[in-house]
């Protein structure tokens, strides 16, 4: 879950929520499922679990990072091209699935915050990102290892590092939303999202930045 907030120096706090989870592909869908007592746990489908002791997992289902946004966003101002989708079909292969998931949740949080309507009054240099990632592109690592074994080094994709590097999520979100301030990725195992939120709040409290998008993806 991601969070955007203005600095308390302005005596204003604005929050926005975004989520992509086994219970839903948005914060609203996730919350509705939780309130209704619906479980996101089911049989593993993203790989063949034959021989695995565990046959159940919480998988994100029916997720499409290229789907049009409910409303176009204008992070670079009304005079520039709007943001109509998180990633284009051409860009999908450049990034790992953790970036797909985290970027979608981040853009939702930004839209939910209402900050887009006030970008003309905000400095991009005073807006930052801190999105934690525990490991990153493990499925992409496994797939590229198979590619290497079958075809050798020349078959390794030039996008491989972009697909797996944990900090690529924060970097891509900053590019999507034109957040040019502090850009960080916290890696602290199961605590990374909490640490990202805490560090983002601390950056605002110090006066280093006015707005942060914070949270995590895996």
Coordinates of C-alpha atoms in Angstrom, one line a residue:
X1 CA 0.0 0.0 0.0
X2 CA 1.4 3.4 -1.0
X3 CA 1.0 6.7 0.6
X4 CA 1.4 10.3 -0.6
X5 CA 1.6 13.1 1.9
X6 CA 2.4 16.8 1.9
X7 CA 4.7 18.3 4.5
X8 CA 3.3 19.3 7.9
X9 CA 5.4 22.5 7.4
X10 CA 2.4 23.7 5.3
X11 CA 0.0 22.6 8.1
X12 CA -1.7 20.4 5.5
X13 CA -1.6 16.6 5.3
X14 CA -3.0 14.8 2.2
X15 CA -3.0 11.0 1.9
X16 CA -3.8 8.7 -1.0
X17 CA -4.0 4.9 -1.0
X18 CA -3.1 2.4 -3.7
X19 CA -3.0 -1.4 -3.6
X20 CA -2.6 -4.4 -5.7
X21 CA -3.1 -7.6 -3.7
X22 CA -4.5 -11.1 -3.9
X23 CA -7.8 -9.6 -2.7
X24 CA -8.1 -7.0 -5.5
X25 CA -6.3 -4.9 -8.0
X26 CA -7.0 -1.6 -6.3
X27 CA -7.3 -0.3 -2.8
X28 CA -11.1 -0.2 -3.1
X29 CA -11.3 -3.8 -4.3
X30 CA -8.9 -5.0 -1.7
X31 CA -10.8 -3.3 1.2
X32 CA -14.2 -4.5 -0.1
X33 CA -12.9 -8.1 -0.2
X34 CA -11.5 -7.8 3.3
X35 CA -14.6 -6.3 4.8
X36 CA -16.7 -9.1 3.1
X37 CA -14.3 -11.7 4.6
X38 CA -13.1 -12.9 1.2
X39 CA -9.8 -14.7 1.1
X40 CA -7.2 -14.1 -1.6
X41 CA -5.6 -17.5 -1.0
X42 CA -6.0 -20.2 -3.6
X43 CA -4.2 -22.9 -5.7
X44 CA -0.9 -21.9 -7.2
X45 CA -1.3 -21.1 -10.9
X46 CA 1.8 -19.0 -11.8
X47 CA 4.1 -22.0 -12.0
X48 CA 3.7 -25.8 -11.9
X49 CA 3.7 -26.7 -8.2
X50 CA 4.0 -30.5 -8.8
X51 CA 6.2 -32.0 -6.1
X52 CA 5.9 -28.9 -3.8
X53 CA 4.7 -29.5 -0.3
X54 CA 2.9 -26.1 -0.5
X55 CA 0.1 -26.0 -3.1
X56 CA -1.6 -22.7 -1.9
X57 CA -0.5 -19.1 -2.3
X58 CA -1.8 -15.5 -2.4
X59 CA -1.5 -14.6 -6.1
X60 CA -2.5 -11.4 -7.7
X61 CA -5.2 -12.3 -10.3
X62 CA -6.5 -10.8 -13.5
X63 CA -3.9 -7.9 -13.3
X64 CA -3.2 -5.8 -16.4
X65 CA -0.7 -3.0 -15.9
X66 CA -1.5 -1.7 -19.4
X67 CA -5.2 -1.1 -18.7
X68 CA -6.3 2.6 -19.1
X69 CA -6.4 4.6 -16.0
X70 CA -9.9 5.6 -14.8
X71 CA -8.9 9.3 -15.4
X72 CA -5.9 10.7 -17.3
X73 CA -3.3 12.2 -15.0
X74 CA -1.1 15.3 -15.7
X75 CA 2.0 15.0 -13.5
X76 CA 3.9 17.3 -16.0
X77 CA 1.1 19.8 -16.2
X78 CA -1.9 20.2 -18.4
X79 CA 0.2 21.5 -21.4
X80 CA 2.0 18.2 -21.6
X81 CA 0.9 14.7 -22.7
X82 CA -1.2 13.0 -20.0
X83 CA -0.5 9.7 -18.3
X84 CA -3.1 7.3 -19.6
X85 CA -1.8 4.0 -18.4
X86 CA 0.9 2.8 -16.0
X87 CA 2.9 0.9 -18.6
X88 CA 2.5 0.5 -22.4
X89 CA 2.5 -3.0 -23.9
X90 CA 5.9 -2.2 -25.3
X91 CA 7.3 -1.3 -21.9
X92 CA 5.9 -4.3 -20.0
X93 CA 8.8 -6.6 -21.0
X94 CA 11.4 -4.1 -19.7
X95 CA 10.3 -4.4 -16.1
X96 CA 9.9 -7.2 -13.6
X97 CA 6.4 -8.1 -12.2
X98 CA 7.2 -6.4 -8.9
X99 CA 7.6 -3.2 -10.7
X100 CA 4.3 -3.7 -12.6
X101 CA 2.5 -4.3 -9.3
X102 CA 4.2 -1.5 -7.3
X103 CA 3.9 1.1 -10.1
X104 CA 0.2 0.4 -10.5
X105 CA -0.4 0.9 -6.7
X106 CA 1.8 4.0 -6.7
X107 CA -0.1 5.7 -9.5
X108 CA -3.4 4.8 -7.8
X109 CA -2.1 6.4 -4.6
X110 CA -1.1 9.5 -6.4
X111 CA -4.5 9.8 -8.2
X112 CA -6.3 9.1 -4.9
X113 CA -4.4 11.9 -3.1
X114 CA -5.8 14.6 -5.4
X115 CA -2.4 16.1 -5.9
X116 CA -2.6 15.9 -9.6
X117 CA -5.0 18.9 -9.7
X118 CA -2.5 21.0 -7.8
X119 CA 0.8 20.1 -9.6
X120 CA 1.2 23.7 -10.8
X121 CA 1.6 24.8 -7.2
X122 CA 4.1 22.0 -6.3
X123 CA 7.8 21.7 -7.1
X124 CA 8.8 18.3 -8.5
X125 CA 12.1 18.7 -6.7
X126 CA 10.2 18.7 -3.4
X127 CA 8.4 15.4 -4.2
X128 CA 10.1 12.1 -3.6
X129 CA 9.7 8.3 -3.6
X130 CA 10.7 5.6 -1.1
X131 CA 9.4 2.2 -2.2
X132 CA 10.8 -0.9 -0.5
X133 CA 11.5 -4.2 -2.3
X134 CA 12.7 -7.3 -0.5
X135 CA 14.3 -9.2 -3.4
X136 CA 12.8 -8.1 -6.7
X137 CA 12.6 -10.0 -10.0
X138 CA 13.0 -13.6 -8.8
X139 CA 10.8 -15.0 -11.6
X140 CA 12.8 -13.0 -14.2
X141 CA 16.1 -14.4 -12.7
X142 CA 14.8 -17.9 -13.1
X143 CA 13.6 -17.4 -16.6
X144 CA 16.8 -15.8 -17.7
X145 CA 18.8 -18.6 -16.2
X146 CA 16.8 -21.0 -18.3
X147 CA 17.4 -18.8 -21.4
X148 CA 21.2 -18.8 -20.7
X149 CA 21.3 -22.5 -20.3
X150 CA 19.5 -23.1 -23.6
X151 CA 21.2 -20.4 -25.7
X152 CA 24.3 -19.1 -24.0
X153 CA 25.3 -15.6 -23.0
X154 CA 24.3 -13.9 -26.2
X155 CA 20.6 -14.7 -25.4
X156 CA 20.6 -12.7 -22.2
X157 CA 18.2 -9.8 -22.6
X158 CA 19.6 -6.2 -22.4
X159 CA 16.6 -5.5 -20.1
X160 CA 17.6 -8.2 -17.6
X161 CA 19.1 -5.8 -15.0
X162 CA 16.1 -3.5 -15.4
X163 CA 13.8 -6.4 -14.7
X164 CA 15.5 -7.5 -11.5
X165 CA 17.1 -4.5 -9.7
X166 CA 15.1 -3.6 -6.6
X167 CA 15.5 0.2 -7.0
X168 CA 13.9 0.1 -10.5
X169 CA 10.4 0.4 -9.0
X170 CA 11.2 3.7 -7.2
X171 CA 13.0 4.9 -10.3
X172 CA 10.1 4.1 -12.6
X173 CA 7.5 5.7 -10.4
X174 CA 9.6 8.9 -10.2
X175 CA 9.7 9.0 -14.0
X176 CA 6.0 8.3 -14.4
X177 CA 4.9 10.9 -11.9
X178 CA 7.8 13.4 -12.3
X179 CA 8.9 13.2 -8.7
X180 CA 12.4 14.6 -8.8
X181 CA 13.2 14.7 -5.1
X182 CA 14.7 11.9 -2.9
X183 CA 14.5 8.5 -4.5
X184 CA 15.2 5.4 -2.4
X185 CA 14.5 1.7 -2.1
X186 CA 14.6 0.1 1.3
X187 CA 15.5 -3.6 1.5
X188 CA 14.8 -5.0 5.0
X189 CA 13.1 -8.4 4.4
X190 CA 9.4 -8.4 5.6
X191 CA 9.8 -5.0 7.2
X192 CA 10.6 -3.1 4.0
X193 CA 7.2 -1.4 3.5
X194 CA 7.1 -0.3 7.1
X195 CA 10.6 1.1 6.9
X196 CA 9.9 2.9 3.7
X197 CA 6.9 4.6 5.3
X198 CA 8.9 5.6 8.3
X199 CA 11.8 7.0 6.3
X200 CA 9.4 8.9 4.1
X201 CA 7.7 10.4 7.1
X202 CA 11.0 11.3 8.6
X203 CA 12.1 13.0 5.3
X204 CA 8.9 15.2 5.5
X205 CA 9.4 16.0 9.2
X206 CA 13.0 17.1 8.5
X207 CA 11.8 19.4 5.8
X208 CA 13.8 17.6 3.1
X209 CA 10.7 17.2 1.0
X210 CA 7.0 18.1 0.8
X211 CA 5.5 15.0 -0.7
X212 CA 6.5 11.3 -0.6
X213 CA 5.1 8.2 -2.2
X214 CA 6.0 5.3 0.1
X215 CA 5.3 1.6 0.5
X216 CA 6.6 -1.5 -1.1
X217 CA 6.1 -4.3 -3.6
X218 CA 7.3 -7.9 -4.1

